[in-house]
Coordinates of C-alpha atoms in Angstrom, one line a residue:
X1 CA -3.7 45.7 -65.0
X2 CA -0.6 44.7 -63.6
X3 CA -1.1 46.8 -60.5
X4 CA -4.8 45.9 -59.8
X5 CA -3.8 42.2 -60.0
X6 CA -1.1 42.8 -57.6
X7 CA -2.8 44.6 -55.1
X8 CA -5.5 42.0 -55.5
X9 CA -3.4 39.0 -54.6
X10 CA -1.7 41.0 -51.7
X11 CA -5.4 41.4 -50.3
X12 CA -5.9 38.0 -50.8
X13 CA -2.8 37.0 -48.8
X14 CA -3.7 39.0 -46.3
X15 CA -6.9 37.7 -45.8
X16 CA -6.0 33.9 -45.7
X17 CA -3.2 34.9 -43.2
X18 CA -6.1 36.1 -41.0
X19 CA -8.2 33.5 -41.3
X20 CA -5.0 31.1 -40.4
X21 CA -4.4 32.9 -37.3
X22 CA -8.0 32.7 -36.5
X23 CA -8.2 29.0 -36.9
X24 CA -4.8 28.6 -34.8
X25 CA -6.7 30.9 -32.0
X26 CA -9.9 28.9 -32.1
X27 CA -7.9 25.8 -31.9
X28 CA -6.0 26.9 -29.0
X29 CA -9.3 27.6 -27.1
X30 CA -10.8 24.6 -27.8
X31 CA -7.7 22.7 -26.8
X32 CA -7.3 24.8 -23.3
X33 CA -11.1 24.0 -22.6
X34 CA -10.6 20.5 -23.1
X35 CA -7.6 20.5 -21.2
X36 CA -9.6 21.9 -18.2
X37 CA -12.0 19.3 -18.6
X38 CA -14.9 21.6 -19.7
X39 CA -16.1 19.8 -22.9
X40 CA -19.3 17.8 -22.6
X41 CA -18.3 15.1 -25.1
X42 CA -15.5 14.1 -22.4
X43 CA -18.2 12.9 -20.2
X44 CA -18.2 9.1 -19.6
X45 CA -20.6 6.8 -20.5
X46 CA -22.6 5.3 -17.6
X47 CA -20.6 2.8 -15.5
X48 CA -20.7 1.6 -11.9
X49 CA -17.8 2.4 -9.6
X50 CA -18.3 -0.2 -6.8
X51 CA -16.0 0.4 -3.5
X52 CA -16.0 -2.4 -0.9
X53 CA -19.1 -3.7 -2.6
X54 CA -20.7 -0.3 -2.3
X55 CA -21.9 1.8 -5.4
X56 CA -19.9 5.4 -5.0
X57 CA -22.8 7.8 -3.9
X58 CA -22.3 10.8 -6.2
X59 CA -24.4 13.1 -8.1
X60 CA -21.7 14.1 -10.3
X61 CA -20.7 11.6 -12.9
X62 CA -16.9 10.4 -13.9
X63 CA -15.2 12.3 -16.4
X64 CA -12.6 11.0 -18.9
X65 CA -9.8 13.6 -19.4
X66 CA -6.8 13.0 -21.5
X67 CA -7.9 9.3 -21.2
X68 CA -8.2 9.1 -17.5
X69 CA -11.0 8.3 -15.6
X70 CA -11.8 11.3 -13.0
X71 CA -13.9 11.0 -10.3
X72 CA -15.4 13.3 -7.7
X73 CA -12.9 13.8 -4.6
X74 CA -15.4 13.9 -1.6
X75 CA -17.4 10.4 -2.5
X76 CA -14.2 8.5 -3.3
X77 CA -12.3 9.6 -0.2
X78 CA -15.5 8.8 2.2
X79 CA -15.7 5.5 0.2
X80 CA -12.1 4.6 1.1
X81 CA -12.3 6.2 4.8
X82 CA -9.6 8.9 3.8
X83 CA -9.7 12.5 5.0
X84 CA -9.1 15.2 2.6
X85 CA -8.0 18.7 2.1
X86 CA -8.2 21.0 -0.6
X87 CA -5.9 24.0 -0.6
X88 CA -7.1 26.6 -3.0
X89 CA -3.9 29.0 -2.9
X90 CA -1.6 26.3 -3.2
X91 CA -3.2 24.4 -5.6
X92 CA -3.3 21.2 -4.1
X93 CA -5.6 18.4 -2.9
X94 CA -4.2 15.8 0.3
X95 CA -5.6 12.7 0.8
X96 CA -4.8 11.0 4.0
X97 CA -5.6 7.3 4.7
X98 CA -2.0 5.9 5.8
X99 CA 1.0 7.6 7.7
X100 CA 2.2 9.1 4.2
X101 CA -0.5 11.7 2.6
X102 CA -1.2 11.4 -1.1
X103 CA -0.7 14.7 -2.6
X104 CA -2.2 15.9 -5.8
X105 CA -1.2 19.1 -7.6
X106 CA -3.7 21.1 -10.0
X107 CA -2.9 19.8 -13.6
X108 CA -0.8 22.3 -15.6
X109 CA 1.7 22.0 -18.5
X110 CA 4.6 22.2 -16.0
X111 CA 3.5 19.1 -13.9
X112 CA 1.8 16.6 -16.2
X113 CA 4.1 13.9 -14.9
X114 CA 2.6 14.3 -11.4
X115 CA -0.5 13.2 -9.4
X116 CA -2.7 15.5 -10.6
X117 CA -6.6 16.8 -10.0
X118 CA -8.8 18.8 -12.2
X119 CA -11.5 21.2 -11.4
X120 CA -14.8 21.0 -13.2
X121 CA -18.1 23.2 -12.7
X122 CA -16.4 23.7 -8.9
X123 CA -16.1 20.1 -8.3
X124 CA -12.5 18.5 -7.3
X125 CA -11.8 15.5 -9.5
X126 CA -9.0 13.1 -9.3
X127 CA -7.9 10.2 -11.1
X128 CA -9.6 6.8 -10.0
X129 CA -6.8 4.3 -10.7
X130 CA -3.9 6.4 -9.7
X131 CA -5.4 7.2 -6.3
X132 CA -6.8 3.8 -5.6
X133 CA -3.4 2.1 -6.1
X134 CA -1.5 4.5 -4.3
X135 CA -3.8 3.6 -1.2
X136 CA -3.0 0.0 -1.7
X137 CA -6.4 -0.9 -3.4
X138 CA -7.2 -3.4 -6.4
X139 CA -9.1 -2.3 -9.8
X140 CA -11.2 -4.9 -11.5
X141 CA -13.0 -3.8 -14.7
X142 CA -15.9 -5.0 -16.7
X143 CA -18.1 -3.6 -19.2
X144 CA -20.6 -1.9 -17.2
X145 CA -18.6 -1.7 -13.4
X146 CA -15.3 -0.7 -11.8
X147 CA -14.4 -3.0 -8.6
X148 CA -12.3 -1.3 -6.1
X149 CA -11.3 -3.6 -3.5
X150 CA -8.7 -3.8 -0.4
X151 CA -6.2 -6.5 -1.4
X152 CA -7.3 -9.2 0.9
X153 CA -10.5 -10.1 -1.0
X154 CA -12.4 -12.7 -3.2
X155 CA -10.2 -15.9 -3.0
X156 CA -7.5 -14.6 -1.0
X157 CA -9.8 -13.5 1.7
X158 CA -11.2 -17.1 2.2
X159 CA -7.8 -18.6 1.8
X160 CA -6.8 -15.9 4.7
X161 CA -9.7 -15.7 6.9
X162 CA -11.1 -19.5 6.5
X163 CA -8.1 -21.5 5.2
X164 CA -5.7 -23.6 6.8
X165 CA -2.6 -22.0 9.1
X166 CA -0.3 -23.0 6.7
X167 CA -2.1 -21.1 3.3
X168 CA -3.1 -18.3 5.6
X169 CA 0.3 -17.5 7.2
X170 CA 2.2 -17.6 3.3
X171 CA -0.1 -15.5 1.8
X172 CA 0.0 -12.9 4.6
X173 CA 4.0 -12.7 4.9
X174 CA 3.7 -12.0 0.8
X175 CA 1.3 -8.9 1.1
X176 CA 2.6 -5.6 1.5
X177 CA 2.0 -3.6 4.8
X178 CA 0.2 -0.5 5.5
X179 CA 0.1 1.7 8.7
X180 CA -1.5 5.0 10.2
X181 CA 1.8 6.1 11.9
X182 CA 4.8 6.7 10.5
X183 CA 7.2 3.6 10.5
X184 CA 10.3 3.4 12.3
X185 CA 13.6 3.7 10.2
X186 CA 15.1 0.3 10.2
X187 CA 18.8 0.4 10.8
X188 CA 21.1 -2.6 9.4
X189 CA 24.8 -3.4 10.3
X190 CA 27.5 -2.5 7.6
X191 CA 28.3 -6.1 7.3
X192 CA 26.7 -9.0 5.4
X193 CA 24.8 -10.2 8.3
X194 CA 21.2 -9.4 7.8
X195 CA 18.0 -10.9 9.6
X196 CA 14.5 -11.6 9.4
X197 CA 11.9 -13.3 11.8
X198 CA 8.4 -14.0 11.8
X199 CA 6.4 -14.7 15.1
X200 CA 2.5 -16.2 15.0
X201 CA 0.8 -16.6 17.9
X202 CA -0.3 -20.5 18.2
X203 CA -3.5 -21.2 16.5
X204 CA -3.7 -17.5 14.7
X205 CA -2.9 -16.2 11.2
X206 CA -4.6 -12.9 11.3
X207 CA -1.9 -11.1 13.3
X208 CA 1.8 -11.8 13.4
X209 CA 5.3 -10.0 14.2
X210 CA 7.8 -9.4 12.4
X211 CA 11.6 -8.0 12.9
X212 CA 12.8 -5.9 9.8
X213 CA 16.6 -4.8 10.7
X214 CA 16.5 -4.0 14.1
X215 CA 12.6 -2.9 14.4
X216 CA 9.8 -5.2 15.7
X217 CA 6.3 -4.7 14.0
X218 CA 3.1 -6.2 15.0
X219 CA 0.5 -6.9 11.9
X220 CA -3.0 -7.4 12.0
X221 CA -5.5 -7.7 9.6
X222 CA -8.1 -5.4 9.3
X223 CA -10.7 -4.3 6.9
X224 CA -8.7 -6.2 4.0
X225 CA -5.2 -4.7 4.6
X226 CA -2.4 -6.0 6.6
X227 CA -2.1 -2.9 9.1
X228 CA 1.0 -2.3 11.2
X229 CA -0.3 -1.4 14.8
X230 CA 2.8 -1.5 16.8
X231 CA 6.4 -0.7 16.5
X232 CA 9.6 -0.5 18.6
X233 CA 13.4 -0.9 18.5
X234 CA 14.7 -4.1 19.1
X235 CA 18.1 -3.8 17.6
X236 CA 21.6 -3.5 18.8
X237 CA 22.8 0.1 19.8
X238 CA 23.9 1.9 16.9
X239 CA 27.2 2.6 18.4
X240 CA 27.8 -1.1 18.5
X241 CA 28.1 -3.9 15.8
X242 CA 26.1 -6.6 14.7
X243 CA 27.3 -10.0 15.6
X244 CA 25.7 -13.7 15.0
X245 CA 25.0 -12.9 19.0
X246 CA 22.6 -10.3 18.0
X247 CA 19.0 -11.8 19.5
X248 CA 16.0 -9.9 18.6
X249 CA 13.7 -12.5 20.0
X250 CA 15.4 -12.0 23.2
X251 CA 14.9 -8.4 23.3
X252 CA 11.5 -8.5 22.2
X253 CA 10.8 -10.7 24.9
X254 CA 12.5 -8.8 27.7
X255 CA 10.5 -5.8 26.8
X256 CA 13.8 -3.6 25.6
X257 CA 12.0 -2.2 22.7
X258 CA 12.8 1.7 22.3
X259 CA 11.0 4.2 20.9
X260 CA 7.9 2.3 20.8
X261 CA 4.4 3.8 19.4
X262 CA 1.4 1.8 19.8
X263 CA 0.5 -0.7 22.7
X264 CA 3.5 -3.3 23.5
X265 CA 1.4 -6.7 22.8
X266 CA 0.7 -9.0 25.5
X267 CA 2.1 -12.4 24.9
X268 CA -0.8 -15.0 26.2
X269 CA 0.0 -17.5 24.1
X270 CA 2.9 -19.3 22.5
X271 CA 4.4 -17.7 19.4
X272 CA 5.6 -20.0 16.6
X273 CA 9.0 -18.5 14.8
X274 CA 11.0 -18.9 12.1
X275 CA 14.2 -16.8 12.3
X276 CA 17.1 -16.3 9.4
X277 CA 20.0 -14.9 9.7
X278 CA 23.1 -14.5 7.8
X279 CA 23.5 -13.7 4.0
X280 CA 23.0 -16.0 1.0
X281 CA 24.6 -19.4 1.3
X282 CA 25.8 -18.5 4.6
X283 CA 22.5 -17.6 6.1
X284 CA 20.5 -20.0 8.4
X285 CA 17.2 -20.0 9.8
X286 CA 16.2 -21.5 12.8
X287 CA 12.5 -23.0 13.7
X288 CA 10.8 -23.0 16.9
X289 CA 7.9 -21.4 19.7
X290 CA 8.2 -19.1 22.4
X291 CA 6.3 -20.1 25.5
X292 CA 3.8 -18.0 27.4
X293 CA 6.6 -17.7 30.2
X294 CA 9.1 -16.3 27.8
X295 CA 11.3 -19.5 27.4
X296 CA 12.4 -20.1 24.0
X297 CA 12.4 -23.8 22.6
X298 CA 14.4 -24.4 19.5
X299 CA 13.3 -27.5 17.2
X300 CA 15.4 -27.1 14.3
X301 CA 17.5 -25.1 12.2
X302 CA 18.3 -25.4 8.5
X303 CA 21.8 -26.5 8.9
X304 CA 20.7 -29.6 10.7
X305 CA 20.4 -33.0 8.3
X306 CA 16.7 -33.2 7.8
X307 CA 16.8 -37.2 8.0
X308 CA 18.2 -36.8 11.6
X309 CA 15.7 -34.4 12.9
X310 CA 12.6 -35.0 14.7
X311 CA 9.1 -35.8 13.2
X312 CA 7.7 -32.3 14.9
X313 CA 10.7 -30.6 13.7
X314 CA 10.6 -31.6 10.2
X315 CA 6.8 -30.7 10.4
X316 CA 7.5 -27.1 11.3
X317 CA 10.5 -26.5 9.0
X318 CA 8.1 -27.6 5.9
X319 CA 5.2 -25.8 7.1
X320 CA 5.7 -23.1 9.4
X321 CA 3.2 -24.9 11.3
X322 CA 3.4 -27.3 14.9
X323 CA 1.8 -30.6 14.3
X324 CA -0.6 -30.2 17.3
X325 CA -1.8 -26.7 16.2
X326 CA -5.1 -26.1 15.2
X327 CA -6.6 -22.9 13.9
X328 CA -8.3 -20.9 16.5
X329 CA -9.0 -17.3 14.9
X330 CA -10.9 -17.8 11.7
X331 CA -14.6 -17.7 13.2
X332 CA -13.5 -14.6 15.3
X333 CA -12.6 -12.8 12.0
X334 CA -15.7 -14.1 10.0
X335 CA -17.8 -12.0 12.7

């Protein structure tokens, strides 16, 4: 009697063990299927994705995979003006809009922290938010729509394209710049001396020159982005020390820039400049303009007593705008 009961208990124990293993296997299979984005319940509700004012054109619907909204690669790349390549062997997708390509790896347990993509029903899906932000776009979400726009949009666009010179120039200086060409590496002195230069053509805000370290850049507003369209070295040679006599403006005007890419910009109107050099409390800012015949007119510095300066100098130091300037590029930009 005891032997029968014991045998029955053993059979019951084995059965329960097999059931547990079966349930574990089923759970793992479901988890792996979900990881591949193959579960139909992960499909999102209908939501419009609008890029640059136009709804994204795709028959494949967005998917919600592990909490991330994934969208088809091709229509998103085309909408933002990027090229793309899917390397099946390397299991990676490359998006290219700016100089630095955006690389996504096929999602796995090893690279969960990297930018990844999914393949669902032979369609490549990429994370909408991560890719858009990495390309410099902004996202705004409502209950039924996601708006993807360049950094210059809405009220900021009105301010930059149609506002007064002071507000437009200040706004543009604060926005991150993009480039379709690799940046020239800026070098800085091994001292406390640092410098920054901003130069706007008279009457304009939608393009300007800036010097970072020893590299001059021309920045122009295009398609809602401030884009670097020219660069060149204007700094002291690498084997010489930077001193207070270092004059990037003079080197630029003499067209002594080296290792240039893009087209050297012609100066067909005066440039209004702000040139800061030094470090901390020891820094000095110079304000002035450069004429079309390449003569520099210094209007004042931050070291001068403000009460003793002419009215014109006070104006440019407070607003980075000449008293007689009027905007000339707003209407042209709107067209």
